[in-house]
mmCIF file of C-alpha atoms and ligand atoms in Angstrom:
data_model
loop_
_atom_site.group_PDB
_atom_site.id
_atom_site.type_symbol
_atom_site.label_atom_id
_atom_site.label_comp_id
_atom_site.label_asym_id
_atom_site.label_seq_id
_atom_site.Cartn_x
_atom_site.Cartn_y
_atom_site.Cartn_z
ATOM 1 C CA MET O 1 4.399 -144.498 -136.441
ATOM 2 C CA THR O 2 7.687 -145.798 -135.044
ATOM 3 C CA PRO O 3 10.536 -146.116 -137.363
ATOM 4 C CA THR O 4 10.532 -149.934 -137.137
ATOM 5 C CA GLN O 5 7.013 -150.053 -138.641
ATOM 6 C CA ILE O 6 7.280 -149.944 -142.378
ATOM 7 C CA ARG O 7 4.168 -148.837 -144.176
ATOM 8 C CA SER O 8 3.944 -150.734 -147.365
ATOM 9 C CA ILE O 9 1.343 -149.666 -149.958
ATOM 10 C CA PRO O 10 1.054 -151.746 -153.169
ATOM 11 C CA PHE O 11 -0.103 -150.397 -156.294
ATOM 12 C CA PHE O 12 -2.972 -152.781 -156.078
ATOM 13 C CA ASP O 13 -3.847 -155.277 -153.363
ATOM 14 C CA TYR O 14 -5.518 -158.253 -155.063
ATOM 15 C CA PRO O 15 -5.827 -160.602 -151.947
ATOM 16 C CA HIS O 16 -7.741 -157.637 -150.165
ATOM 17 C CA LEU O 17 -10.561 -158.169 -152.834
ATOM 18 C CA PHE O 18 -11.248 -161.496 -151.334
ATOM 19 C CA SER O 19 -10.323 -161.064 -147.686
ATOM 20 C CA SER O 20 -12.263 -157.950 -147.168
ATOM 21 C CA GLU O 21 -15.522 -159.749 -148.039
ATOM 22 C CA GLU O 22 -14.738 -163.358 -147.424
ATOM 23 C CA ARG O 23 -17.901 -164.135 -145.657
ATOM 24 C CA ASP O 24 -20.358 -162.746 -148.233
ATOM 25 C CA LEU O 25 -18.281 -164.194 -151.306
ATOM 26 C CA THR O 26 -18.163 -167.543 -149.703
ATOM 27 C CA ALA O 27 -21.894 -167.519 -149.198
ATOM 28 C CA ILE O 28 -22.394 -166.585 -152.942
ATOM 29 C CA PHE O 29 -20.072 -169.473 -153.984
ATOM 30 C CA ARG O 30 -22.069 -171.737 -151.895
ATOM 31 C CA ASP O 31 -25.462 -170.569 -153.154
ATOM 32 C CA VAL O 32 -24.510 -170.783 -156.771
ATOM 33 C CA GLY O 33 -22.667 -173.942 -156.465
ATOM 34 C CA LEU O 34 -25.399 -175.851 -154.737
ATOM 35 C CA ARG O 35 -27.767 -174.666 -157.339
ATOM 36 C CA GLY O 36 -25.298 -175.841 -160.088
ATOM 37 C CA ALA O 37 -26.003 -172.468 -161.719
ATOM 38 C CA PHE O 38 -22.863 -171.907 -163.755
ATOM 39 C CA ILE O 39 -23.640 -170.768 -167.277
ATOM 40 C CA LEU O 40 -26.413 -168.424 -168.245
ATOM 41 C CA GLN O 41 -28.601 -168.607 -165.235
ATOM 42 C CA GLU O 42 -30.748 -166.311 -163.289
ATOM 43 C CA ASP O 43 -27.934 -164.611 -161.495
ATOM 44 C CA LEU O 44 -26.706 -163.301 -164.802
ATOM 45 C CA VAL O 45 -30.174 -162.120 -166.002
ATOM 46 C CA ARG O 46 -30.611 -160.275 -162.611
ATOM 47 C CA PHE O 47 -27.258 -158.617 -163.010
ATOM 48 C CA GLU O 48 -27.916 -157.642 -166.603
ATOM 49 C CA ARG O 49 -31.191 -156.129 -165.478
ATOM 50 C CA ASN O 50 -29.727 -154.168 -162.641
ATOM 51 C CA LEU O 51 -26.732 -152.900 -164.785
ATOM 52 C CA ALA O 52 -29.074 -151.575 -167.395
ATOM 53 C CA ALA O 53 -31.268 -149.898 -164.861
ATOM 54 C CA TYR O 54 -28.090 -148.390 -163.199
ATOM 55 C CA LEU O 55 -26.945 -146.938 -166.463
ATOM 56 C CA GLY O 56 -30.422 -145.876 -167.772
ATOM 57 C CA VAL O 57 -29.979 -147.975 -170.817
ATOM 58 C CA LYS O 58 -32.455 -150.601 -172.409
ATOM 59 C CA TYR O 59 -30.103 -153.568 -172.614
ATOM 60 C CA ALA O 60 -27.109 -154.976 -170.920
ATOM 61 C CA LEU O 61 -25.362 -158.124 -171.781
ATOM 62 C CA GLY O 62 -22.783 -160.042 -169.774
ATOM 63 C CA VAL O 63 -19.658 -161.146 -171.863
ATOM 64 C CA GLY O 64 -16.483 -162.941 -171.133
ATOM 65 C CA ASN O 65 -14.345 -159.708 -170.865
ATOM 66 C CA ALA O 66 -14.327 -156.203 -172.259
ATOM 67 C CA THR O 67 -11.985 -157.006 -175.152
ATOM 68 C CA ASP O 68 -14.542 -159.622 -176.524
ATOM 69 C CA GLY O 69 -17.180 -157.167 -175.846
ATOM 70 C CA LEU O 70 -15.556 -154.553 -178.027
ATOM 71 C CA LEU O 71 -15.058 -157.101 -180.795
ATOM 72 C CA LEU O 72 -18.685 -158.340 -180.515
ATOM 73 C CA ALA O 73 -19.976 -154.769 -180.591
ATOM 74 C CA LEU O 74 -17.925 -153.968 -183.715
ATOM 75 C CA ARG O 75 -19.166 -157.143 -185.370
ATOM 76 C CA ALA O 76 -22.767 -156.517 -184.356
ATOM 77 C CA ALA O 77 -22.431 -153.016 -185.842
ATOM 78 C CA GLY O 78 -21.321 -154.537 -189.144
ATOM 79 C CA ILE O 79 -17.800 -153.186 -189.034
ATOM 80 C CA GLY O 80 -15.162 -155.387 -190.670
ATOM 81 C CA PRO O 81 -12.516 -155.571 -193.509
ATOM 82 C CA GLY O 82 -11.980 -152.359 -195.498
ATOM 83 C CA ASP O 83 -13.325 -150.231 -192.737
ATOM 84 C CA GLU O 84 -11.241 -147.764 -190.654
ATOM 85 C CA VAL O 85 -11.895 -147.128 -186.853
ATOM 86 C CA ILE O 86 -10.445 -144.230 -185.094
ATOM 87 C CA PHE O 87 -9.366 -144.618 -181.396
ATOM 88 C CA CYS O 88 -7.092 -142.809 -178.964
ATOM 89 C CA SER O 89 -3.707 -144.250 -178.688
ATOM 90 C CA HIS O 90 -3.714 -143.524 -174.863
ATOM 91 C CA THR O 91 -5.733 -146.792 -174.257
ATOM 92 C CA MET O 92 -5.174 -150.376 -173.515
ATOM 93 C CA VAL O 93 -3.913 -152.426 -176.376
ATOM 94 C CA ALA O 94 -7.251 -154.322 -176.182
ATOM 95 C CA THR O 95 -9.137 -151.372 -177.651
ATOM 96 C CA ALA O 96 -7.025 -151.600 -180.888
ATOM 97 C CA ALA O 97 -6.834 -155.447 -180.830
ATOM 98 C CA ALA O 98 -10.627 -155.625 -180.938
ATOM 99 C CA ILE O 99 -10.576 -153.426 -183.978
ATOM 100 C CA HIS O 100 -7.797 -155.463 -185.585
ATOM 101 C CA PHE O 101 -9.713 -158.777 -185.053
ATOM 102 C CA SER O 102 -12.837 -157.369 -186.372
ATOM 103 C CA GLY O 103 -10.972 -157.132 -189.729
ATOM 104 C CA ALA O 104 -11.055 -153.226 -189.709
ATOM 105 C CA THR O 105 -7.914 -151.027 -189.607
ATOM 106 C CA PRO O 106 -7.239 -149.287 -186.198
ATOM 107 C CA VAL O 107 -6.407 -145.592 -186.706
ATOM 108 C CA PRO O 108 -4.681 -144.159 -183.712
ATOM 109 C CA VAL O 109 -5.072 -140.482 -182.707
ATOM 110 C CA GLU O 110 -3.817 -137.985 -180.173
ATOM 111 C CA CYS O 111 -5.017 -137.487 -176.476
ATOM 112 C CA SER O 112 -5.746 -134.057 -175.165
ATOM 113 C CA GLU O 113 -5.023 -132.164 -171.950
ATOM 114 C CA ASP O 114 -7.051 -134.487 -169.869
ATOM 115 C CA HIS O 115 -5.523 -137.621 -171.611
ATOM 116 C CA LEU O 116 -8.709 -138.527 -173.260
ATOM 117 C CA ILE O 117 -9.415 -138.534 -176.988
ATOM 118 C CA ASP O 118 -8.723 -135.290 -178.851
ATOM 119 C CA VAL O 119 -11.863 -134.575 -180.668
ATOM 120 C CA GLY O 120 -9.985 -132.275 -183.143
ATOM 121 C CA ALA O 121 -7.682 -135.033 -184.045
ATOM 122 C CA VAL O 122 -10.617 -137.355 -184.617
ATOM 123 C CA GLU O 123 -12.255 -134.848 -187.083
ATOM 124 C CA LYS O 124 -8.771 -134.718 -189.047
ATOM 125 C CA ALA O 125 -8.467 -138.667 -189.047
ATOM 126 C CA VAL O 126 -11.841 -139.054 -190.907
ATOM 127 C CA THR O 127 -11.405 -140.522 -194.382
ATOM 128 C CA PRO O 128 -14.070 -142.087 -196.851
ATOM 129 C CA ARG O 129 -13.290 -145.367 -195.347
ATOM 130 C CA THR O 130 -13.940 -144.439 -191.738
ATOM 131 C CA ARG O 131 -16.870 -146.255 -190.241
ATOM 132 C CA ALA O 132 -16.501 -145.794 -186.588
ATOM 133 C CA ILE O 133 -15.053 -143.749 -183.559
ATOM 134 C CA LEU O 134 -14.080 -145.997 -180.588
ATOM 135 C CA PRO O 135 -13.329 -143.597 -177.779
ATOM 136 C CA THR O 136 -11.937 -144.708 -174.466
ATOM 137 C CA GLN O 137 -13.480 -143.202 -171.268
ATOM 138 C CA LEU O 138 -10.046 -143.316 -169.729
ATOM 139 C CA ASN O 139 -9.359 -143.412 -166.016
ATOM 140 C CA GLY O 140 -13.062 -143.005 -164.989
ATOM 141 C CA ARG O 141 -13.641 -139.992 -167.021
ATOM 142 C CA THR O 142 -16.052 -139.390 -169.896
ATOM 143 C CA ALA O 143 -14.633 -137.846 -173.190
ATOM 144 C CA ASP O 144 -16.154 -134.879 -175.011
ATOM 145 C CA MET O 145 -19.025 -137.066 -176.343
ATOM 146 C CA GLU O 146 -21.118 -134.067 -177.400
ATOM 147 C CA THR O 147 -18.537 -133.148 -180.099
ATOM 148 C CA LEU O 148 -17.956 -136.732 -180.970
ATOM 149 C CA VAL O 149 -21.663 -137.464 -181.439
ATOM 150 C CA PHE O 150 -21.704 -134.465 -183.678
ATOM 151 C CA ILE O 151 -18.666 -135.529 -185.735
ATOM 152 C CA ALA O 152 -20.144 -138.993 -186.058
ATOM 153 C CA LYS O 153 -23.544 -137.607 -187.308
ATOM 154 C CA THR O 154 -21.895 -135.346 -189.779
ATOM 155 C CA HIS O 155 -19.950 -138.326 -191.404
ATOM 156 C CA SER O 156 -22.382 -140.998 -190.723
ATOM 157 C CA LEU O 157 -20.134 -143.069 -188.385
ATOM 158 C CA VAL O 158 -20.937 -145.367 -185.516
ATOM 159 C CA ILE O 159 -19.757 -144.705 -181.985
ATOM 160 C CA ILE O 160 -18.674 -147.605 -179.748
ATOM 161 C CA GLU O 161 -17.578 -146.676 -176.447
ATOM 162 C CA ASP O 162 -14.618 -148.312 -174.570
ATOM 163 C CA ALA O 163 -16.070 -147.610 -171.153
ATOM 164 C CA ALA O 164 -13.986 -150.522 -169.423
ATOM 165 C CA GLN O 165 -12.734 -147.824 -167.087
ATOM 166 C CA ALA O 166 -15.744 -145.795 -166.599
ATOM 167 C CA LEU O 167 -18.758 -147.551 -165.064
ATOM 168 C CA GLY O 168 -20.858 -144.719 -163.444
ATOM 169 C CA SER O 169 -18.865 -141.932 -165.013
ATOM 170 C CA ARG O 170 -21.091 -139.203 -166.255
ATOM 171 C CA LEU O 171 -21.043 -136.286 -168.662
ATOM 172 C CA GLN O 172 -23.886 -133.721 -168.116
ATOM 173 C CA GLY O 173 -25.758 -136.373 -166.266
ATOM 174 C CA ARG O 174 -25.464 -138.965 -168.998
ATOM 175 C CA ALA O 175 -23.638 -142.262 -168.148
ATOM 176 C CA ALA O 176 -20.426 -143.136 -170.146
ATOM 177 C CA GLY O 177 -21.141 -146.163 -172.332
ATOM 178 C CA THR O 178 -24.609 -144.883 -173.336
ATOM 179 C CA PHE O 179 -23.795 -142.257 -175.971
ATOM 180 C CA GLY O 180 -23.404 -144.378 -179.045
ATOM 181 C CA THR O 181 -24.424 -147.596 -180.667
ATOM 182 C CA ALA O 182 -22.913 -149.734 -177.935
ATOM 183 C CA GLY O 183 -20.842 -149.303 -174.792
ATOM 184 C CA VAL O 184 -18.405 -151.827 -173.193
ATOM 185 C CA PHE O 185 -17.491 -152.354 -169.656
ATOM 186 C CA SER O 186 -14.829 -154.486 -167.876
ATOM 187 C CA PHE O 187 -15.142 -156.304 -164.607
ATOM 188 C CA PHE O 188 -11.532 -157.282 -164.360
ATOM 189 C CA PRO O 189 -10.785 -157.518 -160.573
ATOM 190 C CA ALA O 190 -8.854 -154.205 -160.559
ATOM 191 C CA LYS O 191 -11.565 -152.234 -162.257
ATOM 192 C CA THR O 192 -14.102 -150.063 -160.191
ATOM 193 C CA LEU O 193 -16.647 -152.742 -160.515
ATOM 194 C CA GLY O 194 -14.595 -156.006 -160.270
ATOM 195 C CA CYS O 195 -15.362 -159.730 -160.184
ATOM 196 C CA LEU O 196 -12.949 -162.470 -159.186
ATOM 197 C CA GLY O 197 -11.783 -163.327 -162.537
ATOM 198 C CA ASP O 198 -12.537 -161.901 -166.105
ATOM 199 C CA GLY O 199 -15.897 -160.442 -166.915
ATOM 200 C CA GLY O 200 -17.408 -157.759 -169.093
ATOM 201 C CA ALA O 201 -20.674 -156.358 -170.504
ATOM 202 C CA VAL O 202 -21.939 -154.510 -173.579
ATOM 203 C CA VAL O 203 -24.704 -152.145 -173.251
ATOM 204 C CA THR O 204 -26.982 -150.667 -176.044
ATOM 205 C CA ASN O 205 -30.436 -149.082 -176.603
ATOM 206 C CA ASP O 206 -30.626 -150.813 -180.098
ATOM 207 C CA GLY O 207 -32.835 -153.916 -180.126
ATOM 208 C CA ASP O 208 -31.255 -155.105 -183.360
ATOM 209 C CA ILE O 209 -27.650 -154.811 -181.974
ATOM 210 C CA TYR O 210 -28.730 -156.505 -178.818
ATOM 211 C CA GLU O 211 -30.187 -159.442 -180.696
ATOM 212 C CA SER O 212 -26.915 -159.927 -182.593
ATOM 213 C CA LEU O 213 -24.829 -159.637 -179.389
ATOM 214 C CA VAL O 214 -26.986 -162.315 -177.751
ATOM 215 C CA GLN O 215 -26.210 -164.654 -180.627
ATOM 216 C CA LEU O 216 -22.544 -163.619 -181.043
ATOM 217 C CA ARG O 217 -21.648 -164.463 -177.483
ATOM 218 C CA ASP O 218 -23.224 -167.837 -177.412
ATOM 219 C CA HIS O 219 -22.198 -169.773 -180.565
ATOM 220 C CA GLY O 220 -24.668 -167.968 -182.865
ATOM 221 C CA ARG O 221 -27.652 -169.505 -181.106
ATOM 222 C CA GLY O 222 -31.029 -168.123 -181.409
ATOM 223 C CA SER O 223 -33.700 -168.071 -178.702
ATOM 224 C CA GLY O 224 -34.764 -171.671 -179.301
ATOM 225 C CA GLY O 225 -31.146 -173.053 -179.433
ATOM 226 C CA GLU O 226 -31.111 -173.044 -183.288
ATOM 227 C CA ILE O 227 -27.886 -171.724 -184.991
ATOM 228 C CA VAL O 228 -28.682 -168.558 -186.740
ATOM 229 C CA SER O 229 -25.209 -167.140 -187.388
ATOM 230 C CA TRP O 230 -21.552 -167.790 -186.775
ATOM 231 C CA GLY O 231 -20.694 -167.070 -183.058
ATOM 232 C CA PHE O 232 -18.109 -166.979 -180.356
ATOM 233 C CA ASN O 233 -18.229 -168.265 -176.841
ATOM 234 C CA SER O 234 -18.000 -165.203 -174.685
ATOM 235 C CA ARG O 235 -20.560 -165.414 -171.796
ATOM 236 C CA LEU O 236 -20.221 -163.878 -168.477
ATOM 237 C CA ASP O 237 -19.940 -166.699 -165.863
ATOM 238 C CA ASN O 238 -23.063 -166.830 -163.849
ATOM 239 C CA LEU O 239 -20.895 -167.027 -160.633
ATOM 240 C CA GLN O 240 -19.062 -163.888 -161.478
ATOM 241 C CA ALA O 241 -22.469 -162.245 -162.456
ATOM 242 C CA ALA O 242 -23.659 -163.166 -158.838
ATOM 243 C CA ILE O 243 -20.614 -161.555 -157.297
ATOM 244 C CA LEU O 244 -20.885 -158.497 -159.525
ATOM 245 C CA ASP O 245 -24.652 -158.009 -158.555
ATOM 246 C CA PHE O 246 -23.625 -158.150 -154.996
ATOM 247 C CA HIS O 247 -20.901 -155.417 -155.844
ATOM 248 C CA LEU O 248 -23.366 -153.264 -157.683
ATOM 249 C CA GLY O 249 -25.455 -153.035 -154.625
ATOM 250 C CA SER O 250 -22.823 -150.891 -152.917
ATOM 251 C CA TYR O 251 -21.342 -149.336 -155.996
ATOM 252 C CA ASP O 252 -22.487 -145.739 -155.176
ATOM 253 C CA ARG O 253 -20.486 -145.911 -152.033
ATOM 254 C CA THR O 254 -17.536 -147.360 -153.860
ATOM 255 C CA ILE O 255 -17.576 -144.373 -156.102
ATOM 256 C CA GLU O 256 -18.090 -141.966 -153.325
ATOM 257 C CA ARG O 257 -14.865 -143.495 -151.591
ATOM 258 C CA ARG O 258 -12.724 -143.314 -154.756
ATOM 259 C CA ARG O 259 -13.787 -139.655 -155.166
ATOM 260 C CA ALA O 260 -12.993 -138.970 -151.606
ATOM 261 C CA LEU O 261 -9.447 -140.344 -152.009
ATOM 262 C CA ALA O 262 -8.896 -138.518 -155.379
ATOM 263 C CA GLY O 263 -9.961 -135.378 -153.681
ATOM 264 C CA ILE O 264 -7.111 -135.825 -151.044
ATOM 265 C CA TYR O 265 -4.499 -136.423 -153.770
ATOM 266 C CA ARG O 266 -5.802 -133.113 -155.477
ATOM 267 C CA ASN O 267 -5.665 -131.067 -152.331
ATOM 268 C CA ARG O 268 -2.354 -132.306 -151.112
ATOM 269 C CA LEU O 269 -0.539 -132.210 -154.590
ATOM 270 C CA ARG O 270 -1.864 -129.148 -156.245
ATOM 271 C CA ALA O 271 0.729 -126.873 -154.912
ATOM 272 C CA ILE O 272 3.594 -128.898 -156.354
ATOM 273 C CA GLY O 273 4.545 -127.097 -159.511
ATOM 274 C CA GLN O 274 6.400 -130.179 -160.963
ATOM 275 C CA VAL O 275 3.249 -132.280 -161.133
ATOM 276 C CA LYS O 276 0.131 -132.075 -163.213
ATOM 277 C CA LEU O 277 -2.946 -133.559 -161.875
ATOM 278 C CA PRO O 278 -6.281 -134.798 -163.260
ATOM 279 C CA PRO O 279 -9.248 -132.405 -162.659
ATOM 280 C CA GLY O 280 -10.509 -132.857 -159.025
ATOM 281 C CA PRO O 281 -13.819 -134.561 -158.246
ATOM 282 C CA GLN O 282 -15.509 -131.114 -157.546
ATOM 283 C CA ASP O 283 -13.774 -129.172 -160.257
ATOM 284 C CA GLU O 284 -16.119 -129.377 -163.251
ATOM 285 C CA ALA O 285 -19.978 -129.067 -163.102
ATOM 286 C CA ASP O 286 -20.240 -131.275 -166.332
ATOM 287 C CA HIS O 287 -18.036 -134.199 -165.343
ATOM 288 C CA PHE O 288 -18.797 -136.804 -162.785
ATOM 289 C CA ASP O 289 -15.429 -138.954 -162.799
ATOM 290 C CA VAL O 290 -15.318 -142.270 -160.972
ATOM 291 C CA PHE O 291 -11.426 -142.261 -160.747
ATOM 292 C CA GLN O 292 -10.549 -145.720 -162.015
ATOM 293 C CA ASN O 293 -7.025 -144.433 -161.808
ATOM 294 C CA TYR O 294 -5.114 -141.494 -160.558
ATOM 295 C CA GLU O 295 -2.942 -140.504 -163.398
ATOM 296 C CA ILE O 296 -0.669 -137.674 -162.919
ATOM 297 C CA GLU O 297 2.195 -136.219 -165.052
ATOM 298 C CA ALA O 298 5.424 -135.575 -163.303
ATOM 299 C CA GLU O 299 8.728 -134.072 -163.927
ATOM 300 C CA ARG O 300 11.581 -136.531 -163.276
ATOM 301 C CA ARG O 301 8.963 -139.276 -163.424
ATOM 302 C CA ASP O 302 11.294 -142.335 -163.356
ATOM 303 C CA GLU O 303 13.183 -140.926 -160.371
ATOM 304 C CA LEU O 304 9.999 -140.216 -158.433
ATOM 305 C CA ARG O 305 8.832 -143.674 -159.197
ATOM 306 C CA ALA O 306 12.024 -145.183 -157.819
ATOM 307 C CA PHE O 307 11.789 -142.891 -154.784
ATOM 308 C CA LEU O 308 8.250 -144.082 -154.115
ATOM 309 C CA LYS O 309 9.486 -147.690 -154.436
ATOM 310 C CA ILE O 310 12.254 -147.116 -151.926
ATOM 311 C CA HIS O 311 9.607 -146.082 -149.490
ATOM 312 C CA HIS O 312 7.442 -149.117 -150.270
ATOM 313 C CA ILE O 313 4.725 -147.370 -152.318
ATOM 314 C CA GLY O 314 3.708 -148.998 -155.497
ATOM 315 C CA SER O 315 2.955 -147.000 -158.631
ATOM 316 C CA ALA O 316 2.555 -147.919 -162.250
ATOM 317 C CA LEU O 317 3.244 -146.740 -165.844
ATOM 318 C CA PRO O 318 0.049 -146.578 -167.809
ATOM 319 C CA TRP O 319 -0.150 -149.512 -170.267
ATOM 320 C CA GLY O 320 3.303 -150.669 -169.486
ATOM 321 C CA GLY O 321 4.814 -147.400 -170.567
ATOM 322 C CA LYS O 322 3.780 -146.784 -174.037
ATOM 323 C CA ALA O 323 0.839 -145.656 -176.125
ATOM 324 C CA VAL O 324 -0.715 -148.325 -178.558
ATOM 325 C CA HIS O 325 0.940 -146.833 -181.559
ATOM 326 C CA GLN O 326 4.545 -146.992 -180.026
ATOM 327 C CA TRP O 327 4.790 -150.820 -179.683
ATOM 328 C CA PRO O 328 6.931 -151.530 -182.846
ATOM 329 C CA ARG O 329 5.546 -155.150 -183.391
ATOM 330 C CA LEU O 330 1.978 -153.825 -183.797
ATOM 331 C CA GLY O 331 3.041 -152.151 -187.182
ATOM 332 C CA PHE O 332 1.794 -148.528 -186.747
ATOM 333 C CA SER O 333 3.826 -145.843 -188.527
ATOM 334 C CA THR O 334 2.124 -143.018 -187.090
ATOM 335 C CA ARG O 335 3.825 -140.404 -184.766
ATOM 336 C CA LEU O 336 1.730 -138.678 -182.076
ATOM 337 C CA PRO O 337 4.103 -136.167 -180.504
ATOM 338 C CA LEU O 338 1.646 -134.957 -177.727
ATOM 339 C CA THR O 339 0.753 -138.614 -176.771
ATOM 340 C CA GLU O 340 4.263 -139.511 -176.765
ATOM 341 C CA ARG O 341 5.108 -136.580 -174.416
ATOM 342 C CA VAL O 342 2.470 -137.528 -172.008
ATOM 343 C CA PHE O 343 3.862 -141.156 -171.782
ATOM 344 C CA GLU O 344 7.259 -139.686 -170.743
ATOM 345 C CA ARG O 345 5.687 -138.164 -167.796
ATOM 346 C CA ALA O 346 2.644 -140.175 -166.930
ATOM 347 C CA LEU O 347 2.408 -142.065 -163.586
ATOM 348 C CA LEU O 348 -0.455 -143.920 -161.868
ATOM 349 C CA LEU O 349 -0.605 -143.648 -158.133
ATOM 350 C CA PRO O 350 -2.479 -146.218 -156.033
ATOM 351 C CA LEU O 351 -6.180 -145.637 -155.928
ATOM 352 C CA ASN O 352 -8.413 -148.374 -154.546
ATOM 353 C CA LEU O 353 -10.648 -149.418 -151.721
ATOM 354 C CA SER O 354 -7.736 -151.148 -149.773
ATOM 355 C CA LEU O 355 -6.346 -147.646 -149.216
ATOM 356 C CA ASN O 356 -7.419 -145.400 -146.217
ATOM 357 C CA GLU O 357 -7.130 -141.731 -146.072
ATOM 358 C CA ASP O 358 -3.782 -141.992 -144.031
ATOM 359 C CA ASP O 359 -2.287 -144.113 -146.722
ATOM 360 C CA VAL O 360 -3.020 -141.336 -149.389
ATOM 361 C CA HIS O 361 -1.594 -138.702 -146.992
ATOM 362 C CA HIS O 362 1.459 -140.820 -146.579
ATOM 363 C CA ILE O 363 1.892 -141.098 -150.360
ATOM 364 C CA CYS O 364 1.490 -137.381 -150.686
ATOM 365 C CA ASN O 365 4.017 -136.632 -147.933
ATOM 366 C CA THR O 366 6.451 -138.969 -149.756
ATOM 367 C CA ILE O 367 5.893 -137.064 -153.128
ATOM 368 C CA GLN O 368 6.351 -133.698 -151.308
ATOM 369 C CA ASP O 369 9.535 -134.910 -149.807
ATOM 370 C CA PHE O 370 10.840 -136.053 -153.263
ATOM 371 C CA PHE O 371 10.355 -132.655 -154.770
ATOM 372 C CA ARG O 372 11.475 -130.827 -151.585
ATOM 373 C CA LEU O 373 14.723 -132.855 -151.324
ATOM 374 C CA GLY O 374 15.467 -132.967 -155.034
HETATM 375 C C1 LIG C 1 -9.384 -153.154 -168.745
HETATM 376 C C2 LIG C 1 -9.397 -152.521 -170.110
HETATM 377 C C3 LIG C 1 -9.834 -153.175 -171.143
HETATM 378 C C4 LIG C 1 -9.995 -154.724 -171.403
HETATM 379 O O1 LIG C 1 -10.852 -155.113 -170.474
HETATM 380 P P1 LIG C 1 -10.809 -156.861 -170.213
HETATM 381 O O2 LIG C 1 -12.084 -157.090 -169.521
HETATM 382 O O3 LIG C 1 -9.679 -157.256 -169.447
HETATM 383 O O4 LIG C 1 -10.782 -157.396 -171.614
HETATM 384 C C5 LIG C 1 -10.123 -152.406 -172.503
HETATM 385 N N1 LIG C 1 -10.043 -151.257 -172.467
HETATM 386 C C6 LIG C 1 -9.622 -150.399 -171.459
HETATM 387 C C7 LIG C 1 -9.583 -148.959 -171.640
HETATM 388 C C8 LIG C 1 -9.332 -151.062 -170.138
HETATM 389 O O5 LIG C 1 -9.007 -150.388 -169.100
#
């Protein structure tokens, strides 16, 4: 590369989502548009069927977004005022907001070494009012569900998984989102399976939960259109479902590609003492991670971030720089020192399908330069 060519790598390249598939997407718009198939049509049904088959679960239901999906799942499980729901504070605020708007009390706990929910902290946080655990399958990795399922059984708790970042992630061969009463996925454009707007799904093996969800997402309507309960409007757009079904067709390749890029980061950065990396794609027999994000911990994190920016490389702080319990306006009084320490060091590096291998090597070279020069 000559010095006059500046390589610029944004943290996420939204236009690429459309431009890389313009012909296919335009054909889908035309097809759906000419059929006038906008709400609750066959494309949605087909996507729901294919998603359920992909995950090995009985039911999948498209909803407006994952935040709604979490709220609907909590409501369908009968969780509400007076109940406590345990969640890991290293998550999107949406996880806690869904608990809040269900009427229950969100109870934040620490994350562990891999940044996912600390199961020991969950056990300690259980009180007589605890009704549910809502683990986040963060960054495309599945939490220690074996222990969480055991804790849930012991205390008669419900598990609802925030698997918004973890479609296709597996633990001992079992898919994230399928361990508890319900699991929730997001199809926000930047997620591993993205659409061109908002979208989400709730999956479950429980027929009663499924029936409640069907009603809750569509104004409380029963199968004949009669109103059988109070409901919301949170349907996955049929057009987005058609796009998602198209993306699901090549999803295995998407994941392979993300894992390959994560493997390059791992190999190139592992020798740097000042950074801590997530486990590599081949490092653990039990885990199959899909790398929604590549979240590292770094010494002098803010300086590193500024150095990357000077070199036209985008990066991001997880959740805007704070764990959920650290936003003062949300009213939590908890201190979670381990999580707070992670948030002083955590940094998200670019990981998406607009990157090629050279881009990732370039990012790694730049990080090596930073620590060598500094
Ligand atoms: C993206 C995300 C959500 C919210 O998803 P939406 O579809 O945007 O509502 C919730 N939890 C986690 C962990 C997420 O990453």
